[in-house]
Amino acid sequence: MDLDEREVREVVERALQEDVGHGDMTTRHVVPDGVRARGSFRAKGSGVIAGLPVARCVFKTLDDALEFRSLVREGESVGPGQVIALVEGPAAPILTGERVALNLLQRLSGIATKTAKFVELVRYYHARITDTRKTTPGLRALEKYAIRVGGGYNHRFGLFDAVLIKDNHIALAGGVKQAIMAVRRGVPHTMKIEVEVESFEQIEEALEVKADIIMLDNMTVEQMKEAVERINGRAVVEASGGVTEENVVDIAKTGVDYISVGALTHSAVALDISLDLEGVGPDSSESRIDVSG
Amino acid sequence: MDLDEREVREVVERALQEDVGHGDMTTRHVVPDGVRARGSFRAKGSGVIAGLPVARCVFKTLDDALEFRSLVREGESVGPGQVIALVEGPAAPILTGERVALNLLQRLSGIATKTAKFVELVRYYHARITDTRKTTPGLRALEKYAIRVGGGYNHRFGLFDAVLIKDNHIALAGGVKQAIMAVRRGVPHTMKIEVEVESFEQIEEALEVKADIIMLDNMTVEQMKEAVERINGRAVVEASGGVTEENVVDIAKTGVDYISVGALTHSAVALDISLDLEGVGPDSSESRIDVSG
Amino acid sequence: MDLDEREVREVVERALQEDVGHGDMTTRHVVPDGVRARGSFRAKGSGVIAGLPVARCVFKTLDDALEFRSLVREGESVGPGQVIALVEGPAAPILTGERVALNLLQRLSGIATKTAKFVELVRYYHARITDTRKTTPGLRALEKYAIRVGGGYNHRFGLFDAVLIKDNHIALAGGVKQAIMAVRRGVPHTMKIEVEVESFEQIEEALEVKADIIMLDNMTVEQMKEAVERINGRAVVEASGGVTEENVVDIAKTGVDYISVGALTHSAVALDISLDLEGVGPDSSESRIDVSG
Amino acid sequence: MDLDEREVREVVERALQEDVGHGDMTTRHVVPDGVRARGSFRAKGSGVIAGLPVARCVFKTLDDALEFRSLVREGESVGPGQVIALVEGPAAPILTGERVALNLLQRLSGIATKTAKFVELVRYYHARITDTRKTTPGLRALEKYAIRVGGGYNHRFGLFDAVLIKDNHIALAGGVKQAIMAVRRGVPHTMKIEVEVESFEQIEEALEVKADIIMLDNMTVEQMKEAVERINGRAVVEASGGVTEENVVDIAKTGVDYISVGALTHSAVALDISLDLEGVGPDSSESRIDVSG
Amino acid sequence: MDLDEREVREVVERALQEDVGHGDMTTRHVVPDGVRARGSFRAKGSGVIAGLPVARCVFKTLDDALEFRSLVREGESVGPGQVIALVEGPAAPILTGERVALNLLQRLSGIATKTAKFVELVRYYHARITDTRKTTPGLRALEKYAIRVGGGYNHRFGLFDAVLIKDNHIALAGGVKQAIMAVRRGVPHTMKIEVEVESFEQIEEALEVKADIIMLDNMTVEQMKEAVERINGRAVVEASGGVTEENVVDIAKTGVDYISVGALTHSAVALDISLDLEGVGPDSSESRIDVSG
Amino acid sequence: MDLDEREVREVVERALQEDVGHGDMTTRHVVPDGVRARGSFRAKGSGVIAGLPVARCVFKTLDDALEFRSLVREGESVGPGQVIALVEGPAAPILTGERVALNLLQRLSGIATKTAKFVELVRYYHARITDTRKTTPGLRALEKYAIRVGGGYNHRFGLFDAVLIKDNHIALAGGVKQAIMAVRRGVPHTMKIEVEVESFEQIEEALEVKADIIMLDNMTVEQMKEAVERINGRAVVEASGGVTEENVVDIAKTGVDYISVGALTHSAVALDISLDLEGVGPDSSESRIDVSG
């Protein structure tokens, strides 16, 4: 998995602590010891799956004896009714972990699905889709992973791993040039400098002091087109602000290199996925339990 | 604030650690020492505000010298352009905390806004709107607070503070009665027992062994109506599954006591809020910095 | 084990950190590498055993190569001299973990033993014995588990999972009715409301607003009897305050449903248990080491 | 306070997290904002008070606006009905912190009380009373503080800060001399070496290799007397095992230097203390709330 | 301070926990309550001071009543005997914090001093001195801060905030071009790509695929000179490997942009600093205590 | 390993979190899945190896599938070019863990090497070499382990496990006798009392009240010699202050029992060690990858 395991374990531990606390009162008393079950994760809509290794970690954390098997690859598109993974073993920890596993899997798949839609829309153009820092506090590493699974690209992770000079910085520094020069004196030479601009004058300033990336903030498609022409390869160009499925193609046509889309994370809707359980006798002979009611 | 302060601090610490890491490279080098500023939080759409004390905690954690002032109450409705809070003091920590404060404030206000819509729709009926456990891992206490701010009610917090016997539990226990009786033998007498039912037969079983709450799972409006009549006050009745703004009024009309809506949290869209900054000179004489570009 | 494993691991990690710190100076230097041993946990008094899975966790945490085998079940009564568990493997971690394992096992068995005595005393009556929140800070989950092992029932876990309106709350709210109604407006419908009463007037008020549980606080046996008659099944009745082995039968005879006993945890005395060690040669041939002196 | 503040804060944070969790459901809804109160901690039995700074930390952690005032010194003897401390300020956090504060204060006072009894019994003799490692996991620093408050002395804190060679170590090392010499080669020269002996032969061995402290384990009073004579000042002498209020004077008369008593911690019974609340109006005019029923 | 406060607090908390543990046994018993003192931090050699805000945090963490006053600025050069800071207040926490404060202050000042020497040596040249990842585990943020204080520049913080393709990566990827292209497809566009080369062929490959930074690894001064000429401004050039005070000027003369020096951190020697204490009476009248012996 | 495993894991986890953060950007994208490699740790200078179990823990933490094999024992002397350990398995985690493993291994081996030099110098004398508290914050347990590996002895671990009365304590207490007597009243009898003296008068005072250890602080060799004669076995004698490889033999000749050397840790220089990688095909057939460039 192209995702740091320690990050996954930390999120999963926290989520279980939050949901299970000192114990799952229902399962503890309802499910007899020794009962085994098999659960099927089934998509209830169409989308792109992301987060199966995270779901796996939920169950393994609760009980290492649980077996988790993915039936699709991360990033694969699925349709309604399709079974995407199985979990099998002692019934109690499956029931206890169900909600946490689904909450994470549904959210990450929702992000991957939304990302994939944007990526698909601009597939004939040069532009790449990237995320922003508008992620859920505490889940950034996982959500940025879901972006990659959906075919998108990551922008900087946080305030520490790249420079992005925004309008408020420029105002306080006294201008685009002053801001870029102040930063260049201080940050590691390994770090790129991106600057957010709102006018052609600012673009000229940014080019003059060799900004690495110029972010066109809330420009019209026409302005973006002219900006790309003016920059003419002297800096990477990123479009940002108010990007939707409706306008992303027009933005891509302007020739920008990257389009950053806050909605990928702040407005992603969970992909609906359910977990269906069937009992597996302790004697290993399986007998389907009718759970339809 | 009707919200545990330790929970807020823990979420805020984690969010800052995630976003700021070993330092805000841009602000550290762009913003001169001693520069002060005032930021205005401005709603860019209509909605119900929740989370101002959380935003306050973000800034206070970064620099106790920052002053944060709410201009609206938690739960108040605001319109586009309305300033909802001010933060003033050293400019650097305002810029560093901006994204984390907005990510939390926007998400919580989004949940309160969605909740308030549902609450408004059923305001002439007996039914109350409640949340579910379909919350963001790590943010449950805050999201459930936003539900209350929006006029909704909380369902159980997690697996530990109430019993909810679901279809999979019933299947493994061998029936509604068996499940309820097994739980009653084990859980604290201070804990209510709720059971999810999918048929009138299951309702009869639940009533027979005196379930405290009966959850009607994915029933049609007609089935719900009949269920409410059959139960006739002998248990609290909760409707659940596939509730939308379109069908919630019809569900309320059936006479159920509670309607639980997963979408309040798993599909809430962030309320758009921005932070505008103006410089406040170290000499305390204010000079508006033109941040329009 | 009917006890959350993460709770156990957390308590054990903390206890080992506290006792072992940066190393067991004695064992590190006295016990040669490669020496193996077998330890026998032996009861030195009569009582009910609770906590063997906790003791197991102590040794497994120190060295996964240690084998721990319980010879009695949790909740089983044992007599003086009876061996209740064995631990075998590298000698050093057995010696290092001995005290922590015994401190936890002795305390939990002490609680189970005291609980079992109360349970036995009221075995011919309807009343159930429950614990309180008068537990050792940091050990609540484990101590409440010991209560269950001893045949008792758990009251609420903490301030978060049930409502218990006490005298001070009533005073501040302005009366029993006001307090109950204020709470009902706010707490989840999944949560029961218990109220502590000190008079028949308060009982009437509580019944009027349908309290789920009425706790008779420090009443005489006669008052309790009358209270049970007045309540007459309209609420669960709990007796509390000054319950001892001497008066518990008389209290049970009043017909109350639950008797909560703070002494189960705040005054439990450790059950005396020792760990005897014998050497097991590295060549696997056993040779009893004379440890009698 | 002769007690590390970080230790206190850590225990208090953990205890509050355990008891309060995501919120005190009762107080949150019963106590109106702005209501102030004053609580009086009142002893309900006779004993020695220990832990007031810990109780103070509980309330300060919940709300820094609370004022806590001790009316007695740590280690002072109190009688039934005596008010020992006051807490005043917002009513809600007083109610929320009550149980945690009492659980800690009662346990620590119970230990100080029991210690003071032993200390008083041997006051005419040379021997000092010390604790053991039979403390509550997670509370050792606080319990050892209570021992000092009660007039006792601390034995080593854990396995890391002194050497104590016990019977099992001796058996594995092949004898008292071998064990002591092995340890001396390895441990810091700043660390004393204590050895547990069960016979006069072992005492001779220990003296031969200059043990710093000789612990007489489970010897009769006569044996102890002879042991003290044989040792004759060449090592510090400690009596251990089965010490009770009944036999401690006889043991002290043998001339031993230290008597270690496990019962000080493993069998201390909580000192009964209550918290009485009276309302203090938001207008600062006090009006006693009748909390008698 | 150009250093994240949360980082400082975390390091200081950990260092105090490690050194003080459950209490400073000496100071607790030697220093009477109420005794105040003033400590002077005095340099015992020549060097550049870094870490005074860290030392301040040590004392403030132990006792907020302590006043800490820096007499020199961070980065200032000092000579033997010069007093660089004062700490005043209760004597006990000054003594308890002394060693931790000195350990941190001495190490950071040692790094700043060594950095300043290298910076001074190349002051007439274009090249900047940078650090590496050869820092002390757990202290990286502080040590990189000391580098900046000494006039040096930071290289990347860790593996997460910039790409550095080293010999082993190249070997596994099958060549410089393959490695760079694989990385470019995956990493954020905000991240620079640096590659370590050992031959002119590798330089050509790196330039062909537009590496941002080329690190000349262990080249001779002659090779570096030729490399700089060949690269001719098409990439930033960094020299690395075996840089010493003896050869750094010759390396700088080659025209490289950056010279990274592992020895700045892995071989820095602590700057000798002492803390002298004088008593300040509780009556505030000062009386110098003769501490010369 | 004569080192607490929990300490090692904690240091390693922290170091990896610091260096790897949310992911190794280079390795993640350069190294194809399924590629295996073997790394050889090779000494590049002469020295004593310490820390191989720590390096092993780094790799096992990243990926349990990695095999780590030590080719030398802890404490063994190695020469330039000698391979000291191998790590084999998936290539990615080897590359990711390389720097952290080397940083720890090099530092610990540097300390062991420096210690071994001092030990060798005094090998014909009675005196033992010990460390001090001048260790790297956060690494004390590991650095003190490296001292033992190098043949040295540990002084006290921290402020909590032994008493060391220093000049500032004496000044505040009013004299050597007063300080020792105050401490003896308070500390556990299991704890030795060491006192730092600067004159023969102080030595007499210390002997009068039976200090266990007398530390001669910054005395000349002649003074030390006289001090040893005066003390004449009545206390353990430790020399401290300004000990170097040049003067340690002369100090040893004075007959002191211990010589404590701060330079062992505060001025140890890392032993140069490198990690060379060769590819091992997924098909298990090995093919040396040319990493020479």
Coordinates of N, CA and C in Angstrom, one line a residue, chain D residues 14-152:
Chain D
R14 N -5.8 11.3 33.6 CA -6.3 9.9 33.3 C -7.6 9.6 34.0
A15 N -7.7 10.0 35.3 CA -8.9 9.7 36.0 C -10.1 10.5 35.5
L16 N -9.8 11.7 35.1 CA -11.0 12.5 34.5 C -11.4 11.9 33.2
Q17 N -10.4 11.5 32.3 CA -10.7 10.9 31.1 C -11.6 9.7 31.3
E18 N -11.2 8.9 32.3 CA -11.9 7.7 32.5 C -13.4 7.9 33.0
D19 N -13.5 8.9 33.9 CA -14.8 9.1 34.5 C -15.7 10.0 33.7
V20 N -15.2 11.1 33.1 CA -16.0 12.1 32.4 C -16.2 11.7 31.0
G21 N -15.1 11.1 30.4 CA -15.2 10.8 29.0 C -15.7 11.9 28.1
H22 N -16.6 11.7 27.2 CA -17.0 12.8 26.3 C -18.0 13.8 27.0
G23 N -18.2 13.6 28.3 CA -19.1 14.6 29.0 C -19.9 14.1 30.1
D24 N -20.2 14.9 31.1 CA -21.0 14.6 32.2 C -22.4 14.9 31.8
M25 N -23.1 13.9 31.4 CA -24.5 14.0 30.9 C -25.5 14.7 31.8
T26 N -25.3 14.3 33.1 CA -26.3 14.9 34.1 C -26.0 16.3 34.3
T27 N -24.8 16.7 34.7 CA -24.5 18.1 35.0 C -24.7 19.0 33.9
R28 N -24.3 18.5 32.7 CA -24.4 19.4 31.5 C -25.9 19.9 31.3
H29 N -26.8 19.0 31.6 CA -28.2 19.4 31.3 C -29.0 19.9 32.6
V30 N -28.5 19.6 33.8 CA -29.2 20.0 35.0 C -28.8 21.4 35.5
V31 N -27.5 21.6 35.4 CA -27.0 22.9 36.0 C -27.0 24.0 35.0
P32 N -27.8 25.0 35.3 CA -27.8 26.2 34.4 C -26.5 26.9 34.3
D33 N -26.2 27.5 33.2 CA -24.9 28.3 33.0 C -24.9 29.4 34.1
G34 N -23.8 29.7 34.6 CA -23.7 30.9 35.5 C -23.9 30.6 36.9
V35 N -24.4 29.4 37.2 CA -24.7 29.1 38.6 C -23.4 28.8 39.3
R36 N -23.2 29.4 40.5 CA -22.0 29.2 41.3 C -22.3 28.4 42.5
A37 N -21.3 27.7 43.1 CA -21.6 27.0 44.3 C -20.3 26.9 45.1
R38 N -20.5 26.5 46.4 CA -19.3 26.3 47.2 C -19.5 24.9 47.8
G39 N -18.4 24.1 47.7 CA -18.4 22.7 48.2 C -17.5 22.6 49.4
S40 N -18.0 21.9 50.5 CA -17.2 21.6 51.6 C -16.8 20.2 51.7
F41 N -15.5 19.9 51.8 CA -15.1 18.5 52.0 C -15.1 18.2 53.5
R42 N -15.8 17.2 53.9 CA -16.1 17.0 55.3 C -15.7 15.5 55.6
A43 N -14.8 15.4 56.6 CA -14.4 14.0 57.0 C -15.6 13.4 57.7
K44 N -15.9 12.1 57.4 CA -17.0 11.4 58.1 C -16.5 10.4 59.1
G45 N -15.1 10.3 59.2 CA -14.5 9.5 60.2 C -13.3 10.1 60.7
S46 N -12.5 9.5 61.6 CA -11.2 10.0 62.1 C -10.1 9.5 61.2
G47 N -9.1 10.4 61.0 CA -8.0 9.9 60.2 C -7.0 11.0 59.9
V48 N -6.0 10.6 59.1 CA -5.0 11.6 58.7 C -5.2 12.0 57.2
I49 N -5.2 13.3 56.9 CA -5.5 13.7 55.6 C -4.3 13.7 54.7
A50 N -4.4 13.2 53.5 CA -3.4 13.2 52.5 C -4.1 13.4 51.1
G51 N -3.6 14.2 50.3 CA -4.1 14.3 48.9 C -4.8 15.6 48.6
L52 N -4.8 16.6 49.5 CA -5.6 17.8 49.2 C -5.0 18.5 47.9
P53 N -3.7 18.5 47.7 CA -3.2 19.1 46.5 C -3.6 18.3 45.2
V54 N -3.9 17.0 45.4 CA -4.4 16.2 44.3 C -5.8 16.6 44.0
A55 N -6.6 16.8 45.0 CA -8.0 17.2 44.8 C -8.0 18.6 44.2
R56 N -7.2 19.4 44.6 CA -7.1 20.8 44.0 C -6.8 20.7 42.5
C57 N -5.9 19.8 42.2 CA -5.5 19.6 40.7 C -6.7 19.2 39.9
V58 N -7.6 18.3 40.5 CA -8.8 17.8 39.8 C -9.6 19.0 39.4
F59 N -9.9 19.9 40.3 CA -10.8 21.0 40.0 C -10.1 22.0 39.1
K60 N -8.9 22.3 39.3 CA -8.2 23.3 38.5 C -8.1 22.8 37.0
T61 N -8.0 21.5 36.9 CA -7.9 20.9 35.5 C -9.2 21.1 34.8
L62 N -10.3 20.9 35.6 CA -11.6 21.0 34.9 C -12.0 22.5 34.7
D63 N -11.6 23.4 35.6 CA -11.9 24.8 35.4 C -11.0 25.6 36.2
D64 N -10.1 26.4 35.6 CA -9.1 27.1 36.3 C -9.7 28.2 37.1
A65 N -11.0 28.5 36.9 CA -11.7 29.6 37.7 C -12.1 29.1 39.1
L66 N -12.0 27.8 39.3 CA -12.4 27.3 40.6 C -11.3 27.6 41.7
E67 N -11.8 28.0 42.8 CA -10.8 28.3 43.9 C -10.9 27.1 44.9
F68 N -9.7 26.6 45.3 CA -9.7 25.4 46.2 C -8.9 25.9 47.4
R69 N -9.4 25.7 48.6 CA -8.7 26.2 49.8 C -8.7 25.0 50.8
S70 N -7.5 24.6 51.2 CA -7.3 23.6 52.2 C -7.5 24.3 53.6
L71 N -8.2 23.6 54.5 CA -8.4 24.1 55.9 C -7.5 23.4 56.9
V72 N -6.9 22.3 56.4 CA -6.0 21.6 57.2 C -4.7 21.3 56.4
R73 N -3.6 21.0 57.1 CA -2.4 20.7 56.5 C -2.3 19.2 56.1
E74 N -1.6 18.9 55.1 CA -1.3 17.5 54.7 C -0.7 16.8 56.0
G75 N -1.3 15.7 56.4 CA -0.8 15.0 57.5 C -1.5 15.3 58.8
E76 N -2.4 16.2 58.8 CA -3.1 16.6 60.0 C -4.1 15.6 60.3
S77 N -4.4 15.3 61.6 CA -5.4 14.4 62.0 C -6.7 15.2 62.1
V78 N -7.8 14.5 61.6 CA -9.1 15.2 61.7 C -10.1 14.2 62.3
G79 N -11.2 14.8 62.7 CA -12.3 14.0 63.3 C -13.6 14.1 62.5
P80 N -14.5 13.2 62.8 CA -15.8 13.2 62.1 C -16.5 14.5 62.1
G81 N -16.9 15.0 60.9 CA -17.6 16.2 60.8 C -16.8 17.4 60.5
Q82 N -15.5 17.2 60.6 CA -14.6 18.4 60.4 C -14.5 18.7 58.9
V83 N -14.6 20.0 58.6 CA -14.4 20.5 57.2 C -13.0 20.6 56.9
I84 N -12.5 20.0 55.9 CA -11.1 19.9 55.6 C -10.6 20.8 54.4
A85 N -11.6 21.1 53.5 CA -11.2 22.0 52.4 C -12.5 22.5 51.8
L86 N -12.3 23.6 51.0 CA -13.5 24.2 50.3 C -13.1 24.4 48.9
V87 N -14.1 24.2 48.0 CA -13.9 24.5 46.6 C -15.1 25.5 46.2
E88 N -14.8 26.5 45.5 CA -15.8 27.5 45.2 C -15.6 28.0 43.7
G89 N -16.8 28.2 43.1 CA -16.8 28.8 41.7 C -18.0 28.2 40.9
P90 N -17.8 28.1 39.6 CA -18.9 27.6 38.8 C -19.3 26.2 39.3
A91 N -20.6 26.0 39.4 CA -21.1 24.8 40.1 C -20.9 23.6 39.2
A92 N -21.0 23.7 37.9 CA -20.9 22.5 37.1 C -19.6 21.7 37.2
P93 N -18.4 22.4 37.1 CA -17.2 21.6 37.2 C -17.0 21.0 38.7
I94 N -17.6 21.6 39.7 CA -17.5 21.1 41.0 C -18.2 19.7 41.0
L95 N -19.4 19.7 40.5 CA -20.1 18.4 40.4 C -19.4 17.4 39.6
T96 N -18.9 17.8 38.5 CA -18.2 16.9 37.6 C -17.0 16.3 38.2
G97 N -16.2 17.1 38.9 CA -15.0 16.6 39.5 C -15.1 15.9 40.9
E98 N -16.3 16.0 41.5 CA -16.5 15.5 42.8 C -16.0 14.0 43.0
R99 N -16.4 13.1 42.2 CA -16.1 11.7 42.4 C -14.6 11.4 42.3
V100 N -14.0 12.0 41.3 CA -12.6 11.7 41.0 C -11.8 12.3 42.2
A101 N -12.2 13.5 42.6 CA -11.4 14.1 43.7 C -11.6 13.3 45.0
L102 N -12.8 12.8 45.3 CA -13.0 12.0 46.5 C -12.3 10.7 46.4
N103 N -12.4 10.0 45.2 CA -11.8 8.7 45.1 C -10.3 8.8 45.4
L104 N -9.6 9.9 45.0 CA -8.2 10.0 45.2 C -7.9 10.5 46.6
L105 N -8.7 11.4 47.1 CA -8.5 12.0 48.5 C -8.7 10.9 49.5
Q106 N -9.8 10.1 49.3 CA -10.2 9.1 50.3 C -9.1 8.0 50.3
R107 N -8.6 7.6 49.2 CA -7.7 6.5 49.1 C -6.3 6.9 49.8
L108 N -5.9 8.1 49.4 CA -4.6 8.6 49.9 C -4.7 8.9 51.4
S109 N -5.8 9.4 51.9 CA -6.0 9.6 53.3 C -6.1 8.3 54.0
G110 N -6.7 7.3 53.4 CA -6.8 6.0 54.0 C -5.4 5.4 54.2
I111 N -4.5 5.6 53.2 CA -3.2 5.1 53.4 C -2.4 5.9 54.5
A112 N -2.5 7.2 54.5 CA -1.9 8.0 55.5 C -2.3 7.6 56.9
T113 N -3.6 7.3 57.0 CA -4.2 7.0 58.3 C -3.6 5.7 58.8
K114 N -3.6 4.7 57.9 CA -3.1 3.4 58.3 C -1.6 3.5 58.6
T115 N -0.9 4.3 57.8 CA 0.6 4.4 58.1 C 0.8 5.1 59.5
A116 N 0.0 6.1 59.7 CA 0.1 6.8 61.0 C -0.1 5.9 62.2
K117 N -1.0 5.0 62.0 CA -1.3 4.0 63.1 C 0.0 3.2 63.4
F118 N 0.6 2.7 62.4 CA 1.8 1.9 62.6 C 2.9 2.7 63.2
V119 N 3.1 3.9 62.6 CA 4.1 4.8 63.1 C 3.9 5.1 64.6
E120 N 2.7 5.4 65.0 CA 2.4 5.7 66.4 C 2.7 4.5 67.3
L121 N 2.4 3.3 66.8 CA 2.7 2.1 67.6 C 4.1 1.9 67.9
V122 N 5.0 2.3 67.0 CA 6.5 2.0 67.2 C 7.2 3.3 67.6
R123 N 6.5 4.3 68.1 CA 7.1 5.6 68.2 C 8.2 5.6 69.3
Y124 N 8.2 4.6 70.2 CA 9.2 4.6 71.2 C 10.4 3.7 70.8
Y125 N 10.4 3.2 69.6 CA 11.5 2.4 69.2 C 12.2 3.0 68.0
H126 N 13.4 2.3 67.8 CA 14.3 2.8 66.8 C 13.7 2.6 65.3
A127 N 12.9 1.6 65.2 CA 12.5 1.1 63.9 C 11.6 2.1 63.1
R128 N 11.8 2.2 61.8 CA 11.0 3.0 61.0 C 10.1 2.1 60.1
I129 N 8.9 2.7 59.9 CA 7.9 1.9 59.1 C 8.1 2.3 57.6
T130 N 8.2 1.3 56.7 CA 8.3 1.6 55.3 C 7.3 0.9 54.5
D131 N 7.1 1.4 53.3 CA 6.1 0.8 52.4 C 6.8 -0.3 51.6
T132 N 6.1 -0.9 50.6 CA 6.6 -1.9 49.7 C 6.2 -1.5 48.3
R133 N 6.4 -2.5 47.3 CA 5.9 -2.2 46.0 C 4.5 -2.8 45.7
K134 N 3.8 -3.1 46.8 CA 2.4 -3.6 46.7 C 1.4 -2.5 46.6
T135 N 1.6 -1.6 45.6 CA 0.8 -0.4 45.5 C -0.2 -0.6 44.3
T136 N -1.1 0.3 44.2 CA -2.0 0.2 43.1 C -1.3 0.6 41.8
P137 N -1.4 -0.3 40.8 CA -0.8 0.1 39.5 C -1.3 1.4 38.9
G138 N -0.3 2.3 38.7 CA -0.6 3.6 38.1 C -0.7 4.7 39.2
L139 N -0.7 4.3 40.5 CA -0.8 5.3 41.5 C 0.4 5.3 42.5
R140 N 1.5 4.6 42.1 CA 2.5 4.4 43.1 C 3.1 5.7 43.6
A141 N 3.4 6.7 42.8 CA 4.0 8.0 43.2 C 3.1 8.6 44.3
L142 N 1.8 8.6 44.0 CA 0.8 9.2 44.9 C 0.7 8.4 46.2
E143 N 0.7 7.1 46.1 CA 0.6 6.3 47.3 C 1.8 6.4 48.2
K144 N 3.0 6.5 47.6 CA 4.2 6.6 48.3 C 4.3 8.0 49.0
Y145 N 3.7 9.0 48.4 CA 3.6 10.3 49.0 C 2.7 10.2 50.2
A146 N 1.6 9.5 50.1 CA 0.7 9.3 51.3 C 1.4 8.6 52.4
I147 N 2.3 7.7 52.1 CA 3.0 7.0 53.2 C 3.9 8.1 53.9
R148 N 4.6 8.9 53.2 CA 5.4 10.0 53.8 C 4.6 10.9 54.6
V149 N 3.4 11.3 54.1 CA 2.5 12.2 54.8 C 2.1 11.5 56.1
G150 N 1.9 10.2 56.1 CA 1.5 9.5 57.4 C 2.6 9.3 58.3
G151 N 3.8 9.7 58.0 CA 5.0 9.6 58.9 C 5.8 8.4 58.6
G152 N 5.5 7.6 57.5 CA 6.3 6.5 57.1 C 7.4 6.9 56.2

